[in-house]
Amino acid sequence: MDTIKIKKALVKAQMGDYAPMVKDIPYATFKQLNIPFQFNFKQIDEEIAAYIVANGYLDMFPSQMNQLNLLQKGNHFRMETGISSDKDAQFLANAWAKYETIKRADLANTAKESMISRTGSQVSMWDKLIGQDIPELKNQQEALLADFA
């Protein structure tokens, strides 16, 4: 990837314009550079959220609630406005990978924590997002849940 393009995108991102970075530079490329960077969460709109998910930047957000929020915002943009088909496929793959990791960890812990009520938890919000709001992933969700039934 062009070093000048990456530097320009990073400078713009530091000024609050995240579009050039999250649209054109995959997170794996950015991560290799070892440049410390932090998003201002309040400045992320639906379009930027869609590209954050599609290009793998969710890993920069340690909070599951922030990741969930970004997925919701990004999915809304994806459904209403649309993104290119290759980015859409990446969005779905990254959304599924994140959900599957969280759900498998939750299902592994459920047996240990059977006395704790799980309604209203972050996991149930993830279940709703994947099962209802992203219909392309519903079958995968059902298959995953069947594995643990």
XYZ file of N, CA and C in Angstrom:
447
model
N 0.851 -1.183 0.000
C 0.000 0.000 0.000
C 0.893 1.241 0.000
N 0.442 2.254 -0.656
C 1.190 3.497 -0.822
C 1.405 4.199 0.523
N 2.655 4.398 0.899
C 3.003 5.014 2.184
C 2.478 6.437 2.285
N 2.554 7.188 1.213
C 2.075 8.577 1.226
C 0.571 8.611 1.467
N -0.150 7.700 0.831
C -1.604 7.620 1.016
C -1.944 7.307 2.475
N -1.195 6.398 3.063
C -1.419 6.029 4.463
C -1.145 7.219 5.376
N -0.049 7.921 5.139
C 0.298 9.082 5.973
C -0.760 10.172 5.861
N -1.229 10.442 4.651
C -2.271 11.460 4.459
C -3.551 11.068 5.195
N -3.918 9.807 5.073
C -5.124 9.324 5.741
C -4.990 9.422 7.256
N -3.815 9.111 7.775
C -3.587 9.183 9.217
C -3.651 10.621 9.713
N -3.063 11.546 8.966
C -3.116 12.964 9.352
C -4.566 13.443 9.370
N -5.333 13.075 8.354
C -6.748 13.465 8.319
C -7.504 12.854 9.499
N -7.200 11.594 9.810
C -7.868 10.931 10.931
C -7.546 11.625 12.248
N -6.306 12.073 12.404
C -5.928 12.782 13.628
C -6.676 14.105 13.749
N -7.130 14.640 12.623
C -7.903 15.885 12.625
C -9.407 15.615 12.722
N -9.795 14.342 12.817
C -11.203 13.998 12.979
C -11.892 13.520 11.716
N -11.194 13.492 10.581
C -11.766 12.988 9.331
C -11.307 11.544 9.157
N -12.134 10.611 9.621
C -11.751 9.204 9.633
C -11.971 8.493 8.298
N -12.750 9.083 7.405
C -13.142 8.410 6.161
C -11.962 7.884 5.344
N -10.948 8.693 5.031
C -9.862 8.153 4.202
C -9.161 6.946 4.837
N -9.040 6.949 6.145
C -8.355 5.853 6.818
C -9.219 4.591 6.824
N -10.446 4.679 7.306
C -11.254 3.470 7.482
C -11.831 2.939 6.172
N -11.951 3.791 5.161
C -12.466 3.322 3.873
C -11.389 2.640 3.034
N -10.176 3.164 3.079
C -9.147 2.725 2.138
C -8.027 1.880 2.736
N -7.858 1.916 4.038
C -6.735 1.205 4.656
C -7.276 0.108 5.575
N -7.035 -1.153 5.241
C -7.471 -2.232 6.130
C -6.761 -2.138 7.484
N -7.450 -2.570 8.519
C -6.882 -2.507 9.864
C -5.567 -3.276 9.953
N -5.464 -4.395 9.258
C -4.229 -5.194 9.311
C -3.028 -4.369 8.844
N -3.217 -3.563 7.813
C -2.136 -2.694 7.319
C -1.791 -1.644 8.356
N -2.815 -1.018 8.925
C -2.612 0.013 9.937
C -1.915 -0.566 11.168
N -2.329 -1.752 11.566
C -1.768 -2.387 12.762
C -0.274 -2.674 12.597
N 0.136 -3.047 11.402
C 1.550 -3.346 11.143
C 2.438 -2.124 11.350
N 1.882 -0.948 11.202
C 2.666 0.281 11.326
C 2.969 0.639 12.779
N 2.241 0.026 13.718
C 2.428 0.292 15.152
C 2.342 1.777 15.493
N 1.381 2.456 14.910
C 1.175 3.875 15.193
C 0.040 3.984 16.204
N 0.299 4.590 17.355
C -0.789 4.733 18.327
C -1.859 5.681 17.786
N -3.090 5.248 17.859
C -4.196 6.072 17.384
C -5.440 5.704 18.168
N -6.243 6.710 18.472
C -7.490 6.467 19.179
C -8.591 7.288 18.528
N -9.709 6.633 18.242
C -10.860 7.316 17.665
C -11.576 8.129 18.735
N -12.140 9.256 18.334
C -13.068 9.981 19.189
C -14.438 9.383 18.888
N -14.932 8.559 19.798
C -16.134 7.767 19.548
C -17.327 8.634 19.156
N -17.440 9.805 19.733
C -18.591 10.672 19.458
C -18.579 11.236 18.040
N -17.423 11.208 17.374
C -17.328 11.737 16.016
C -17.601 10.679 14.948
N -17.912 9.474 15.351
C -18.114 8.388 14.390
C -19.586 8.337 13.986
N -19.840 8.613 12.704
C -21.214 8.541 12.207
C -21.478 7.143 11.626
N -22.671 6.946 11.076
C -23.059 5.624 10.583
C -22.173 5.142 9.435
N -21.832 6.037 8.515
C -21.001 5.637 7.380
C -19.617 5.189 7.845
N -19.012 5.976 8.715
C -17.684 5.626 9.229
C -17.764 4.310 10.005
N -18.828 4.126 10.781
C -19.004 2.879 11.535
C -19.068 1.676 10.594
N -19.755 1.824 9.468
C -19.854 0.719 8.505
C -18.473 0.318 7.996
N -17.649 1.309 7.700
C -16.305 1.006 7.195
C -15.357 0.553 8.304
N -15.594 1.003 9.534
C -14.812 0.501 10.671
C -15.025 -1.007 10.799
N -16.283 -1.430 10.688
C -16.584 -2.862 10.775
C -16.023 -3.596 9.558
N -16.289 -3.072 8.366
C -15.884 -3.752 7.128
C -14.373 -3.938 7.030
N -13.615 -2.959 7.480
C -12.156 -3.038 7.343
C -11.448 -3.519 8.602
N -12.213 -4.032 9.573
C -11.604 -4.702 10.715
C -11.165 -3.824 11.872
N -11.550 -2.572 11.883
C -11.111 -1.662 12.941
C -11.827 -1.889 14.274
N -12.808 -2.788 14.331
C -13.496 -3.060 15.600
C -12.517 -3.465 16.696
N -11.426 -4.100 16.306
C -10.438 -4.548 17.294
C -9.787 -3.390 18.043
N -9.895 -2.185 17.515
C -9.322 -1.017 18.203
C -10.192 -0.567 19.373
N -11.388 -1.131 19.479
C -12.326 -0.744 20.531
C -12.445 -1.891 21.525
N -11.840 -1.751 22.709
C -11.849 -2.858 23.666
C -13.222 -3.118 24.290
N -14.085 -2.128 24.311
C -15.395 -2.275 24.938
C -16.375 -2.984 24.002
N -16.995 -4.060 24.499
C -18.008 -4.756 23.707
C -19.204 -3.854 23.415
N -19.523 -2.963 24.327
C -20.648 -2.050 24.087
C -20.324 -1.091 22.946
N -19.089 -0.601 22.883
C -18.699 0.260 21.764
C -18.729 -0.525 20.457
N -18.253 -1.759 20.493
C -18.274 -2.595 19.294
C -19.711 -2.837 18.833
N -20.591 -3.132 19.783
C -21.998 -3.349 19.462
C -22.608 -2.089 18.859
N -22.322 -0.947 19.468
C -22.838 0.323 18.964
C -22.356 0.585 17.542
N -21.083 0.333 17.284
C -20.536 0.528 15.939
C -21.186 -0.421 14.937
N -21.400 -1.651 15.338
C -22.067 -2.607 14.453
C -23.491 -2.162 14.141
N -24.207 -1.673 15.152
C -25.576 -1.207 14.930
C -25.601 -0.015 13.981
N -24.745 0.964 14.245
C -24.684 2.147 13.385
C -24.266 1.773 11.966
N -23.233 0.957 11.860
C -22.744 0.545 10.553
C -23.766 -0.267 9.786
N -24.476 -1.137 10.490
C -25.499 -1.945 9.832
C -26.644 -1.071 9.337
N -27.009 -0.072 10.115
C -28.068 0.842 9.683
C -27.662 1.534 8.384
N -26.433 2.017 8.317
C -25.945 2.663 7.091
C -25.931 1.661 5.936
N -25.454 0.465 6.209
C -25.361 -0.582 5.184
C -26.734 -0.925 4.614
N -27.739 -1.020 5.480
C -29.089 -1.383 5.042
C -29.799 -0.220 4.341
N -29.599 0.995 4.841
C -30.314 2.155 4.298
C -29.643 2.727 3.057
N -28.341 2.892 3.098
C -27.609 3.559 2.024
C -26.862 2.559 1.158
N -26.243 1.601 1.801
C -25.500 0.571 1.088
C -24.024 0.895 0.967
N -23.243 -0.152 0.889
C -21.809 -0.034 0.637
C -21.485 -1.019 -0.485
N -20.310 -0.919 -1.054
C -19.949 -1.789 -2.175
C -20.054 -3.260 -1.773
N -20.271 -4.115 -2.749
C -20.509 -5.527 -2.445
C -19.323 -6.196 -1.755
N -18.092 -5.814 -2.130
C -16.946 -6.428 -1.449
C -16.849 -5.953 -0.005
N -17.137 -4.678 0.240
C -17.129 -4.162 1.617
C -18.293 -4.751 2.408
N -19.431 -4.982 1.725
C -20.583 -5.580 2.387
C -20.239 -6.996 2.846
N -19.575 -7.741 2.003
C -19.164 -9.101 2.374
C -18.185 -9.069 3.548
N -17.265 -8.106 3.527
C -16.315 -7.958 4.640
C -17.062 -7.569 5.917
N -18.039 -6.671 5.798
C -18.838 -6.246 6.949
C -19.486 -7.468 7.592
N -20.153 -8.282 6.773
C -20.839 -9.465 7.296
C -19.856 -10.452 7.928
N -18.722 -10.661 7.281
C -17.720 -11.592 7.820
C -17.173 -11.098 9.152
N -16.870 -9.811 9.248
C -16.323 -9.261 10.493
C -17.376 -9.203 11.592
N -18.622 -8.879 11.228
C -19.709 -8.874 12.217
C -19.899 -10.282 12.772
N -19.902 -11.267 11.885
C -20.077 -12.646 12.326
C -18.919 -13.098 13.205
N -17.700 -12.800 12.810
C -16.527 -13.220 13.587
C -16.582 -12.651 15.001
N -16.949 -11.388 15.126
C -17.025 -10.753 16.445
C -18.134 -11.400 17.272
N -19.314 -11.584 16.661
C -20.439 -12.198 17.365
C -20.100 -13.626 17.793
N -19.519 -14.395 16.889
C -19.213 -15.791 17.195
C -18.248 -15.900 18.375
N -17.246 -15.041 18.417
C -16.288 -15.040 19.526
C -16.996 -14.754 20.848
N -17.833 -13.722 20.844
C -18.554 -13.328 22.062
C -19.543 -14.415 22.477
N -20.277 -14.955 21.516
C -21.307 -15.949 21.824
C -20.692 -17.256 22.315
N -19.612 -17.696 21.690
C -18.968 -18.937 22.145
C -18.454 -18.791 23.577
N -17.872 -17.641 23.886
C -17.397 -17.397 25.253
C -18.570 -17.389 26.223
N -19.674 -16.777 25.813
C -20.859 -16.720 26.664
C -21.445 -18.112 26.880
N -21.558 -18.890 25.819
C -22.128 -20.229 25.947
C -21.235 -21.136 26.787
N -19.940 -20.950 26.709
C -19.018 -21.734 27.534
C -19.165 -21.370 29.010
N -19.475 -20.107 29.284
C -19.629 -19.648 30.663
C -21.024 -19.887 31.215
N -22.015 -20.084 30.364
C -23.397 -20.221 30.811
C -23.566 -21.387 31.775
N -22.932 -22.486 31.483
C -23.051 -23.653 32.367
C -22.514 -23.337 33.757
N -21.460 -22.561 33.823
C -20.854 -22.213 35.103
C -21.692 -21.189 35.864
N -22.410 -20.369 35.129
C -23.146 -19.265 35.747
C -24.652 -19.431 35.579
N -25.143 -20.656 35.649
C -26.551 -20.903 35.367
C -27.490 -20.213 36.350
N -27.000 -19.835 37.505
C -27.847 -19.170 38.494
C -28.011 -17.677 38.212
N -27.201 -17.152 37.323
C -27.257 -15.721 37.032
C -28.195 -15.483 35.860
N -29.113 -14.554 36.024
C -30.033 -14.209 34.936
C -29.262 -13.515 33.824
N -29.527 -13.895 32.587
C -28.792 -13.328 31.466
C -29.672 -12.390 30.629
N -30.890 -12.133 31.056
C -31.750 -11.244 30.280
C -31.255 -9.821 30.393
N -31.330 -9.103 29.294
C -30.895 -7.717 29.291
C -29.394 -7.553 29.254
N -28.674 -8.636 29.081
C -27.216 -8.555 29.068
C -26.732 -8.064 27.715
N -25.444 -7.747 27.662
C -24.847 -7.356 26.390
C -25.011 -8.467 25.362
N -24.902 -9.704 25.804
C -24.981 -10.823 24.873
C -26.357 -10.881 24.222
N -27.422 -10.626 24.984
C -28.750 -10.662 24.375
C -28.912 -9.546 23.345
N -28.246 -8.419 23.536
C -28.288 -7.348 22.538
C -27.542 -7.775 21.278
N -26.424 -8.489 21.448
C -25.698 -9.026 20.294
C -26.572 -10.038 19.562
N -27.279 -10.898 20.320
C -28.172 -11.890 19.711
C -29.226 -11.213 18.844
N -29.818 -10.152 19.358
C -30.847 -9.423 18.608
C -30.254 -8.807 17.346
N -29.099 -8.182 17.470
C -28.474 -7.550 16.308
C -28.226 -8.577 15.208
N -27.627 -9.687 15.557
C -27.287 -10.697 14.553
C -28.538 -11.414 14.048
N -29.436 -11.769 14.940
C -30.612 -12.554 14.564
C -31.709 -11.783 13.862
N -31.862 -10.506 14.198
C -32.972 -9.736 13.641
C -32.522 -8.630 12.701
N -31.490 -7.908 13.074
C -31.103 -6.725 12.309
C -30.183 -7.032 11.134
N -29.480 -8.150 11.179
C -28.616 -8.551 10.066
C -29.128 -9.910 9.575
N -30.170 -9.894 8.754
C -30.812 -11.156 8.358
C -29.884 -12.126 7.624
N -28.840 -11.601 6.983
C -27.905 -12.475 6.269
C -27.175 -13.429 7.204
N -27.133 -13.112 8.495
C -26.387 -13.935 9.450
C -27.282 -14.818 10.323
N -28.604 -14.757 10.126
C -29.527 -15.505 10.977
C -29.278 -17.013 10.910
N -29.077 -17.557 9.716
C -28.850 -19.004 9.586
C -27.572 -19.438 10.287
N -26.530 -18.623 10.180
C -25.279 -18.945 10.870
C -25.489 -18.917 12.381
N -26.285 -17.957 12.856
C -26.565 -17.866 14.284
C -27.313 -19.113 14.756
N -28.315 -19.526 13.991
C -29.088 -20.709 14.366
C -28.203 -21.955 14.406
N -27.285 -22.072 13.446
C -26.369 -23.219 13.423
C -25.439 -23.205 14.632
N -24.948 -22.028 14.991
C -24.066 -21.906 16.154
C -24.810 -22.301 17.428
N -26.031 -21.805 17.585
C -26.809 -22.124 18.780
C -27.154 -23.612 18.831
N -27.381 -24.223 17.676
C -27.674 -25.658 17.626
C -26.471 -26.482 18.084
N -25.266 -25.989 17.817
C -24.051 -26.682 18.260
C -23.985 -26.796 19.777
N -24.573 -25.824 20.469
C -24.500 -25.795 21.930
C -25.776 -26.308 22.588
N -26.752 -26.717 21.799
C -28.033 -27.172 22.360
C -27.914 -28.553 22.968
